PDB file of C-alpha atoms and ligand atoms in Angstrom:
ATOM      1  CA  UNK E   1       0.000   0.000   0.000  1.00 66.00           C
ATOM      2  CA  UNK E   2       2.114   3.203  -1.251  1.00 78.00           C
ATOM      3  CA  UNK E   3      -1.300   5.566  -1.815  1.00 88.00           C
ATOM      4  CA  UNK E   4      -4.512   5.751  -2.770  1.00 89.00           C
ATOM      5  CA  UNK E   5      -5.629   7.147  -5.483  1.00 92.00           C
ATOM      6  CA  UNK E   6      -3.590   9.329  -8.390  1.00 94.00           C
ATOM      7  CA  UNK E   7      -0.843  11.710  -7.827  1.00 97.00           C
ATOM      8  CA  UNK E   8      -1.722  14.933  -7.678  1.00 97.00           C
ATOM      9  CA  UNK E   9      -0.158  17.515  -9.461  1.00 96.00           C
ATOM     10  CA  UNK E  10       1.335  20.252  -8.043  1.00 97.00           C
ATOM     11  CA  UNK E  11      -0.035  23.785  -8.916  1.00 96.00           C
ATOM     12  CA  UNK E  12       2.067  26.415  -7.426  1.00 95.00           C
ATOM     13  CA  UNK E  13      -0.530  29.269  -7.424  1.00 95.00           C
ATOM     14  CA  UNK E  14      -3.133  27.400  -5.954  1.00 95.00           C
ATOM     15  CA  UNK E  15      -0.933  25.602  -3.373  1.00 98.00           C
ATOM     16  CA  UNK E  16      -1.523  26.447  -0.016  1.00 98.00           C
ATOM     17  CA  UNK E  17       0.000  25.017   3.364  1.00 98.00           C
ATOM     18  CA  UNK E  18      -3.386  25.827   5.950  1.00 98.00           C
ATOM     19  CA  UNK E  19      -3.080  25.350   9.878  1.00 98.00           C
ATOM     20  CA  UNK E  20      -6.924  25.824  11.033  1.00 98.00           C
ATOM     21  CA  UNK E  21      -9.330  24.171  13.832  1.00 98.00           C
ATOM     22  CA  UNK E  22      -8.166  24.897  17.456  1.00 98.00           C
ATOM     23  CA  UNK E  23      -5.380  27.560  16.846  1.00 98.00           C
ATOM     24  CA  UNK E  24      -4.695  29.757  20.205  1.00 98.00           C
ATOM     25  CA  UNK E  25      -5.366  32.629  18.619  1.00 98.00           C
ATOM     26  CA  UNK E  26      -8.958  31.494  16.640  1.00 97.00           C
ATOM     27  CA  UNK E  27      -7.028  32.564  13.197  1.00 98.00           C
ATOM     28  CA  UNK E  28      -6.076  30.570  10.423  1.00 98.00           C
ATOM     29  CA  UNK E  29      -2.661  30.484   9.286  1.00 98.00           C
ATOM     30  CA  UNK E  30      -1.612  30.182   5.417  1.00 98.00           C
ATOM     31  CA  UNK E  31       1.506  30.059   3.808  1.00 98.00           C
ATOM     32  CA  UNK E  32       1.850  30.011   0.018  1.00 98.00           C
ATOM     33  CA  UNK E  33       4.894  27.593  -1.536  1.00 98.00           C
ATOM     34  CA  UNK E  34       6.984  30.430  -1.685  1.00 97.00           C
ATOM     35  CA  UNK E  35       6.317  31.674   2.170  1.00 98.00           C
ATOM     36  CA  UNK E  36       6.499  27.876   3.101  1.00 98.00           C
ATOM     37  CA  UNK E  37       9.637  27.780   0.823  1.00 97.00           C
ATOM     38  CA  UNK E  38      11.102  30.341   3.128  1.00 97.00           C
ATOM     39  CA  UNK E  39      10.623  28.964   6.371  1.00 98.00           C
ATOM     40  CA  UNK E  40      13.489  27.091   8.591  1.00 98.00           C
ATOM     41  CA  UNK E  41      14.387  23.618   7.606  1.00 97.00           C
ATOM     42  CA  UNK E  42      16.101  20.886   9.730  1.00 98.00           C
ATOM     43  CA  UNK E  43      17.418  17.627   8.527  1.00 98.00           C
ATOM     44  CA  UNK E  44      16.426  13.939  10.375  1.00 97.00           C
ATOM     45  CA  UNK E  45      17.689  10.744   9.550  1.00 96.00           C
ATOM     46  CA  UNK E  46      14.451   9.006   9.943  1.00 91.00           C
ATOM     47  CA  UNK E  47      13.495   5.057   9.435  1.00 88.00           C
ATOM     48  CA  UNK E  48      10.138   4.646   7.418  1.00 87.00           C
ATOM     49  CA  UNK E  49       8.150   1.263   7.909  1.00 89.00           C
ATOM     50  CA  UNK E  50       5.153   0.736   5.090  1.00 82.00           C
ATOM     51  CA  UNK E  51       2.476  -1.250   6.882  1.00 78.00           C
ATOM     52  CA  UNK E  52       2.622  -4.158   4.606  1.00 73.00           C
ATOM     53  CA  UNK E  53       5.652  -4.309   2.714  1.00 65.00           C
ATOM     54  CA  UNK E  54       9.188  -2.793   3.877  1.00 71.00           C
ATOM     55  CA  UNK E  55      11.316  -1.153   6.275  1.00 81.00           C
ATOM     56  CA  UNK E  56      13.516   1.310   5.459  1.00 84.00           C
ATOM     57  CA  UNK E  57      15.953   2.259   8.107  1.00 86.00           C
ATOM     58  CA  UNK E  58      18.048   5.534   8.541  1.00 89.00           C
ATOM     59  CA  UNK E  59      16.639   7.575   5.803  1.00 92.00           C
ATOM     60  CA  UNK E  60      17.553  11.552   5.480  1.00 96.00           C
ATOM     61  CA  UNK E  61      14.704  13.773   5.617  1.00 97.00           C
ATOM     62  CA  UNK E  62      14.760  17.854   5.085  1.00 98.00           C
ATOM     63  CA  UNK E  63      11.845  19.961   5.698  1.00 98.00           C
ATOM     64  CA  UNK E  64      10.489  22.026   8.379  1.00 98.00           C
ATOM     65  CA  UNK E  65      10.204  20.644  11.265  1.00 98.00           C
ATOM     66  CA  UNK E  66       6.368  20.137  13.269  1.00 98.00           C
ATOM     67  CA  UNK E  67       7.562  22.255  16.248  1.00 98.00           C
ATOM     68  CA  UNK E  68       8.271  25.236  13.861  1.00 98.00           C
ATOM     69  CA  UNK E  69       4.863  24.936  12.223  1.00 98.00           C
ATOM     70  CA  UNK E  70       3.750  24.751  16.151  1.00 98.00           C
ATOM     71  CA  UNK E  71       5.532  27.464  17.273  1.00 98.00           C
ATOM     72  CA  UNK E  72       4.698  30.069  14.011  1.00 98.00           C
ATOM     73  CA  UNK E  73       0.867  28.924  14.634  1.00 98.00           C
ATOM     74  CA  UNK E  74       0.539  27.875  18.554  1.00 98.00           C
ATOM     75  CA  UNK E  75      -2.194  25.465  19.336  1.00 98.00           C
ATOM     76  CA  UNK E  76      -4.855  26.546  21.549  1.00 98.00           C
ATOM     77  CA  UNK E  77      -4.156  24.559  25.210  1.00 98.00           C
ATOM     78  CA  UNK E  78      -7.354  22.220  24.816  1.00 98.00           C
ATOM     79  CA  UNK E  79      -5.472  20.805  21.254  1.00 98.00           C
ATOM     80  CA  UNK E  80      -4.661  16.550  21.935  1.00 98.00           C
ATOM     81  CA  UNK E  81      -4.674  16.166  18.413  1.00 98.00           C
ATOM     82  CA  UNK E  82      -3.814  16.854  15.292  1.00 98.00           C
ATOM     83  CA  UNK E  83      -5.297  15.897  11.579  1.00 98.00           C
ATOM     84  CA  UNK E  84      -2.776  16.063   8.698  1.00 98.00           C
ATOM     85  CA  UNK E  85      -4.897  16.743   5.798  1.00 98.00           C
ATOM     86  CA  UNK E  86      -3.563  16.279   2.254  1.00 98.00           C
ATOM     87  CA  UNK E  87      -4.522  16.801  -1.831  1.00 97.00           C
ATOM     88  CA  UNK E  88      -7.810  14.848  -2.426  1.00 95.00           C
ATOM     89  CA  UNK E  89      -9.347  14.789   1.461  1.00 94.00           C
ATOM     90  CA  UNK E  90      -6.740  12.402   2.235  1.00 96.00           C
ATOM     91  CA  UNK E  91      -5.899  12.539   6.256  1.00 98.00           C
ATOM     92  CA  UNK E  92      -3.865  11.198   9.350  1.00 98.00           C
ATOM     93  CA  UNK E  93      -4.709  11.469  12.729  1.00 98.00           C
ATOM     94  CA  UNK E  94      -1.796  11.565  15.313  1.00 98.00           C
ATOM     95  CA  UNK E  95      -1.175  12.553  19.010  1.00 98.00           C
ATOM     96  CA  UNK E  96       0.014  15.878  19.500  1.00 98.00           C
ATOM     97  CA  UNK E  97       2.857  14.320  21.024  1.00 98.00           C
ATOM     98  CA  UNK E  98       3.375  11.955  18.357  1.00 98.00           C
ATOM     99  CA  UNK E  99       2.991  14.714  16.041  1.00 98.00           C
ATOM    100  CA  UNK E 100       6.008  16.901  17.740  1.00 97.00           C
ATOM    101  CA  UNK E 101       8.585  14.244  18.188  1.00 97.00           C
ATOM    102  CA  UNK E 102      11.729  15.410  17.311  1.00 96.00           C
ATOM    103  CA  UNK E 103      12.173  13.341  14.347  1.00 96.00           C
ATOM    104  CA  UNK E 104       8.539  14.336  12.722  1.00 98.00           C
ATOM    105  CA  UNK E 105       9.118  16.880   9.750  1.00 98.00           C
ATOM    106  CA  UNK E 106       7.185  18.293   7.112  1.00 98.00           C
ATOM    107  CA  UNK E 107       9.844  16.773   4.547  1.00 98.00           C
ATOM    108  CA  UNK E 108      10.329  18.956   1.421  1.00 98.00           C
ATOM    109  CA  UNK E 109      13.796  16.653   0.542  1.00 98.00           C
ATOM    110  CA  UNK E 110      14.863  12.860   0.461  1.00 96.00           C
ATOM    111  CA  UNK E 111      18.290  12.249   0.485  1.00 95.00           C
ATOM    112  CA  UNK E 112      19.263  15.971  -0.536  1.00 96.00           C
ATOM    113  CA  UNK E 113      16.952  15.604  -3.563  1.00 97.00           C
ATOM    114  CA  UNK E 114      13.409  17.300  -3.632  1.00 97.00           C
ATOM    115  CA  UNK E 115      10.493  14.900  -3.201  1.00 97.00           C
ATOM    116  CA  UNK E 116       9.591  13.210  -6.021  1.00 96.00           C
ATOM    117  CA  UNK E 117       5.681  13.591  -7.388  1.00 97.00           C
ATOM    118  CA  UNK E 118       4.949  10.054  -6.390  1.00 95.00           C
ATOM    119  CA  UNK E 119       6.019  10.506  -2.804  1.00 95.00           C
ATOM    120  CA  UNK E 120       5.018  13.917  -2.193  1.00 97.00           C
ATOM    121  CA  UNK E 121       6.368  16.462  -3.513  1.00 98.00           C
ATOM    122  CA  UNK E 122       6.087  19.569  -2.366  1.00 98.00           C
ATOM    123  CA  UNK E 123       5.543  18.071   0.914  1.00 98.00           C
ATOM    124  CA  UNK E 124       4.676  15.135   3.174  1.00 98.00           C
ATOM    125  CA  UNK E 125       4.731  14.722   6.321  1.00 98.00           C
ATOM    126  CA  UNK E 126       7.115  12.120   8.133  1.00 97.00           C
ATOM    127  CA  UNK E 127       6.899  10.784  11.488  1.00 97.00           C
ATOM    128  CA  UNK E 128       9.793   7.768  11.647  1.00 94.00           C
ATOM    129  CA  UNK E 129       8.939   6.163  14.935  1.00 95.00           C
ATOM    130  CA  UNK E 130       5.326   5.317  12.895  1.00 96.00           C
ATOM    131  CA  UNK E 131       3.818   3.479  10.259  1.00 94.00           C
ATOM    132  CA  UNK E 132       4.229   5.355   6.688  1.00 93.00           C
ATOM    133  CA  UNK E 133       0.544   5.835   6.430  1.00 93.00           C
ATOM    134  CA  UNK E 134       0.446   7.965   9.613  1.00 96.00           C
ATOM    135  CA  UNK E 135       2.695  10.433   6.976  1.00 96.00           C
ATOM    136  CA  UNK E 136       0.768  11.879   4.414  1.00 97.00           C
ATOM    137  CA  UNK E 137       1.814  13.152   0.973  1.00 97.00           C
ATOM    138  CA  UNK E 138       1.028  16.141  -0.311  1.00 98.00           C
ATOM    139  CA  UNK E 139       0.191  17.781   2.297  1.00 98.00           C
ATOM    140  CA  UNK E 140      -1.643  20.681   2.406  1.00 98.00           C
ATOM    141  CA  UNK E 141      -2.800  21.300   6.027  1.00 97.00           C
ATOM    142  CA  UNK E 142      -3.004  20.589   9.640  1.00 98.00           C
ATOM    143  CA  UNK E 143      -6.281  21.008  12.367  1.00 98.00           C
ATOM    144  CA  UNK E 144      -5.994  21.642  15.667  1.00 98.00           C
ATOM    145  CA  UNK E 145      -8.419  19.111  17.582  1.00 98.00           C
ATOM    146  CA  UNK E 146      -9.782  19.359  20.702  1.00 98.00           C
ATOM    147  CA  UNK E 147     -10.484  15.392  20.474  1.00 97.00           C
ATOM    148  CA  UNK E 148      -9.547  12.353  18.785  1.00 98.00           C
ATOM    149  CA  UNK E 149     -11.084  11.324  15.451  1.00 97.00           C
ATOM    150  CA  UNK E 150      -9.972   8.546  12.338  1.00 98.00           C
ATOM    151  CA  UNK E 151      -8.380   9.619   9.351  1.00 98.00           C
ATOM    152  CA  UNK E 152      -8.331   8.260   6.024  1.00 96.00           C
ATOM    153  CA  UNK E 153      -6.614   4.601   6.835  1.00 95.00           C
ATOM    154  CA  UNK E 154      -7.447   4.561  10.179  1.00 96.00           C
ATOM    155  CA  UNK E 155     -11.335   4.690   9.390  1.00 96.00           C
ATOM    156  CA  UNK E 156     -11.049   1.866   6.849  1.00 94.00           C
ATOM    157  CA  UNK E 157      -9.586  -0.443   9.453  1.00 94.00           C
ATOM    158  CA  UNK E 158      -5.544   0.379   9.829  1.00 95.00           C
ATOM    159  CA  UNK E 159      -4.276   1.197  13.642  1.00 95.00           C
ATOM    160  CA  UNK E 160      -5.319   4.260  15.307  1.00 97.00           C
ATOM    161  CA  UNK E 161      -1.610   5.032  16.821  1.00 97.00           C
ATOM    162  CA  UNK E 162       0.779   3.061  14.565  1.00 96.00           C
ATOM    163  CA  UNK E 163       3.662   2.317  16.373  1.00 95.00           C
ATOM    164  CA  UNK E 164       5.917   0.067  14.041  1.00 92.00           C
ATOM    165  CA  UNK E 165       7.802  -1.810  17.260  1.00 91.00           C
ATOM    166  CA  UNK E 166       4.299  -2.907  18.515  1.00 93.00           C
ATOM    167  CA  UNK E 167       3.222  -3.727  15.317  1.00 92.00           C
ATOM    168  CA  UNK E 168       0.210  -1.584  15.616  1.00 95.00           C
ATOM    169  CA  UNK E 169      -1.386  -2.432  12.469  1.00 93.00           C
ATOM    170  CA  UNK E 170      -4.535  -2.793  12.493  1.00 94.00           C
ATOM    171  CA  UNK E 171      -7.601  -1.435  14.208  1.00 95.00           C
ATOM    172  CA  UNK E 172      -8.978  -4.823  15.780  1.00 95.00           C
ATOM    173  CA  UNK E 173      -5.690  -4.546  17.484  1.00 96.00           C
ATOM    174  CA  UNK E 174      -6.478  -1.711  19.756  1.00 96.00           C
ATOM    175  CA  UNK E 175      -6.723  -1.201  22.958  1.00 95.00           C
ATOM    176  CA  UNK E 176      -8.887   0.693  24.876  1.00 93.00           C
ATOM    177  CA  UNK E 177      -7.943   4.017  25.224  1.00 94.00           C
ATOM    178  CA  UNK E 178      -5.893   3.574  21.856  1.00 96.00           C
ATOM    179  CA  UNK E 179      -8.678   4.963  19.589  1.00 96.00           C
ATOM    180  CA  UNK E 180     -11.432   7.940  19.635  1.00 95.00           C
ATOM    181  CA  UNK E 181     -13.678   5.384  21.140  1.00 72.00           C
ATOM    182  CA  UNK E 182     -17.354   5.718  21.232  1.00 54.00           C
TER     183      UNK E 182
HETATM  184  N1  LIG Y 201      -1.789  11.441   0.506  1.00 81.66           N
HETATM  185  C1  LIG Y 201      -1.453  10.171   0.821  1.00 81.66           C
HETATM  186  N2  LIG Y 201      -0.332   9.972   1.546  1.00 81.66           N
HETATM  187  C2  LIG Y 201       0.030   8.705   1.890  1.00 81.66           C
HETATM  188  C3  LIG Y 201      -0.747   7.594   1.515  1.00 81.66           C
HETATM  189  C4  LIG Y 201      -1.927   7.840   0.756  1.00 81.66           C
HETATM  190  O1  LIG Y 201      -2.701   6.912   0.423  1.00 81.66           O
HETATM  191  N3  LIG Y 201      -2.245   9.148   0.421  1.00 81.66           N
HETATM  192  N4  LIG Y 201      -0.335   6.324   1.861  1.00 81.66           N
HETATM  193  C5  LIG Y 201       0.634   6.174   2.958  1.00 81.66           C
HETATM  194  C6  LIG Y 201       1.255   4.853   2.966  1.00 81.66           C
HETATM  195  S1  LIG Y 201       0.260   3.565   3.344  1.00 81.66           S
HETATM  196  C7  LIG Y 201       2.602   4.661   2.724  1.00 81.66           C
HETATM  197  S2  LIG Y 201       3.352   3.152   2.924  1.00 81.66           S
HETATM  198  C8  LIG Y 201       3.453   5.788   2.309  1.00 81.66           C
HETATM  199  C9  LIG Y 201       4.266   5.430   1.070  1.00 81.66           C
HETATM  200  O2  LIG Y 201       5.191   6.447   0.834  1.00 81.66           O
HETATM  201  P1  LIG Y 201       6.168   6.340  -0.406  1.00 81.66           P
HETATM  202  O3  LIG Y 201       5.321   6.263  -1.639  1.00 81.66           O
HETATM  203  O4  LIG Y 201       6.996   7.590  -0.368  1.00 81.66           O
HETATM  204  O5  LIG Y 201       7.005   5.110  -0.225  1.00 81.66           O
HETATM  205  O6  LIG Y 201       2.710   6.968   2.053  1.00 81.66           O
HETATM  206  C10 LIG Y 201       1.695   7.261   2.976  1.00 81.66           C
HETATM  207  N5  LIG Y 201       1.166   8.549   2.640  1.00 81.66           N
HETATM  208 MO1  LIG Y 202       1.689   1.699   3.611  1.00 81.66          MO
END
């Protein structure tokens, strides 16, 4: 499972990186590719573990970093979680904490090369210490949530959390606690 559906392709005038929902300040925050384009980048050497197929292990990842995006648009103090929204409605819930682990990056750059279309360019996010689908491609926003709710693969049955080393796959697997719950 690499993605669903077709690549999208990138339009530079209509691209638009969005952080909305539960900001501190009520606003929503926009940058265009070449604001983003501007902002500070950090490098990670990351692994990257697809669900059903591969590992990858020590992989180097440029972008900016989630904290940054955190710190230019500050969460309101109710936020627990985060959606990562991407081209086409696709979406990721994580953990705020999850989501501001050191290693997690909006990645612009594999490898010192720019993402390719096919995974992600202009951006994705990556968050190494969980499974790939918990990183979108193409990502064009992030909400601010006061609670938990499923994104795209975790509605249609993958892991709500996604943690690789306890093989979090999939969603008959959880725990209570481990998912929105109803
Ligand atoms: N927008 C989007 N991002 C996505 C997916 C998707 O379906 N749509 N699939 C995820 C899954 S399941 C995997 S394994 C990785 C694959 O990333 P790659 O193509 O760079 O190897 O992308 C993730 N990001
Ligand atoms: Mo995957």
């Amino acid at each position: 499972m690499l993605h669903y559906g077709p690549v999208p392709r990138f339009k530079p005038d209509r691209w638009e990186f969005q952080v909305f929902g539960a900001t501190a300040d009520g606003d929503k925050h926009c940058w265009n590719h070449d604001e983003f384009s501007t902002l500070p980048k950090t490098t990670v050497l990351g692994d990257f573990h697809c669900v059903t197929k591969f590992s990858m292990l020590g992989v180097e990842w440029s972008g900016v970093s989630t904290s940054t995006i955190l710190e230019l648009a500050p969460p309101a103090s109710e936020v627990t979680h985060v959606m990562v929204w991407a081209e086409y409605g696709f979406s990721s819930n994580l953990r705020i904490a999850d989501f501001v682990d050191d290693k997690s990056l909006f990645a612009t750059h594999r490898g010192g090369e720019p993402l390719t279309a096919e995974h992600g360019f202009p951006v994705r996010l990556v968050v190494p210490h969980l499974y790939a689908w918990k990183g979108p491609k193409w990502v064009r926003g992030v909400e601010y949530m006061v609670a938990d709710r499923r994104g795209f693969w975790e509605e249609r049955g993958y892991h709500n959390l996604g943690d690789p080393w306890r093989e979090q796959r999939y969603s008959y697997q959880e725990e209570p606690g481990e998912g929105p719950g109803f």
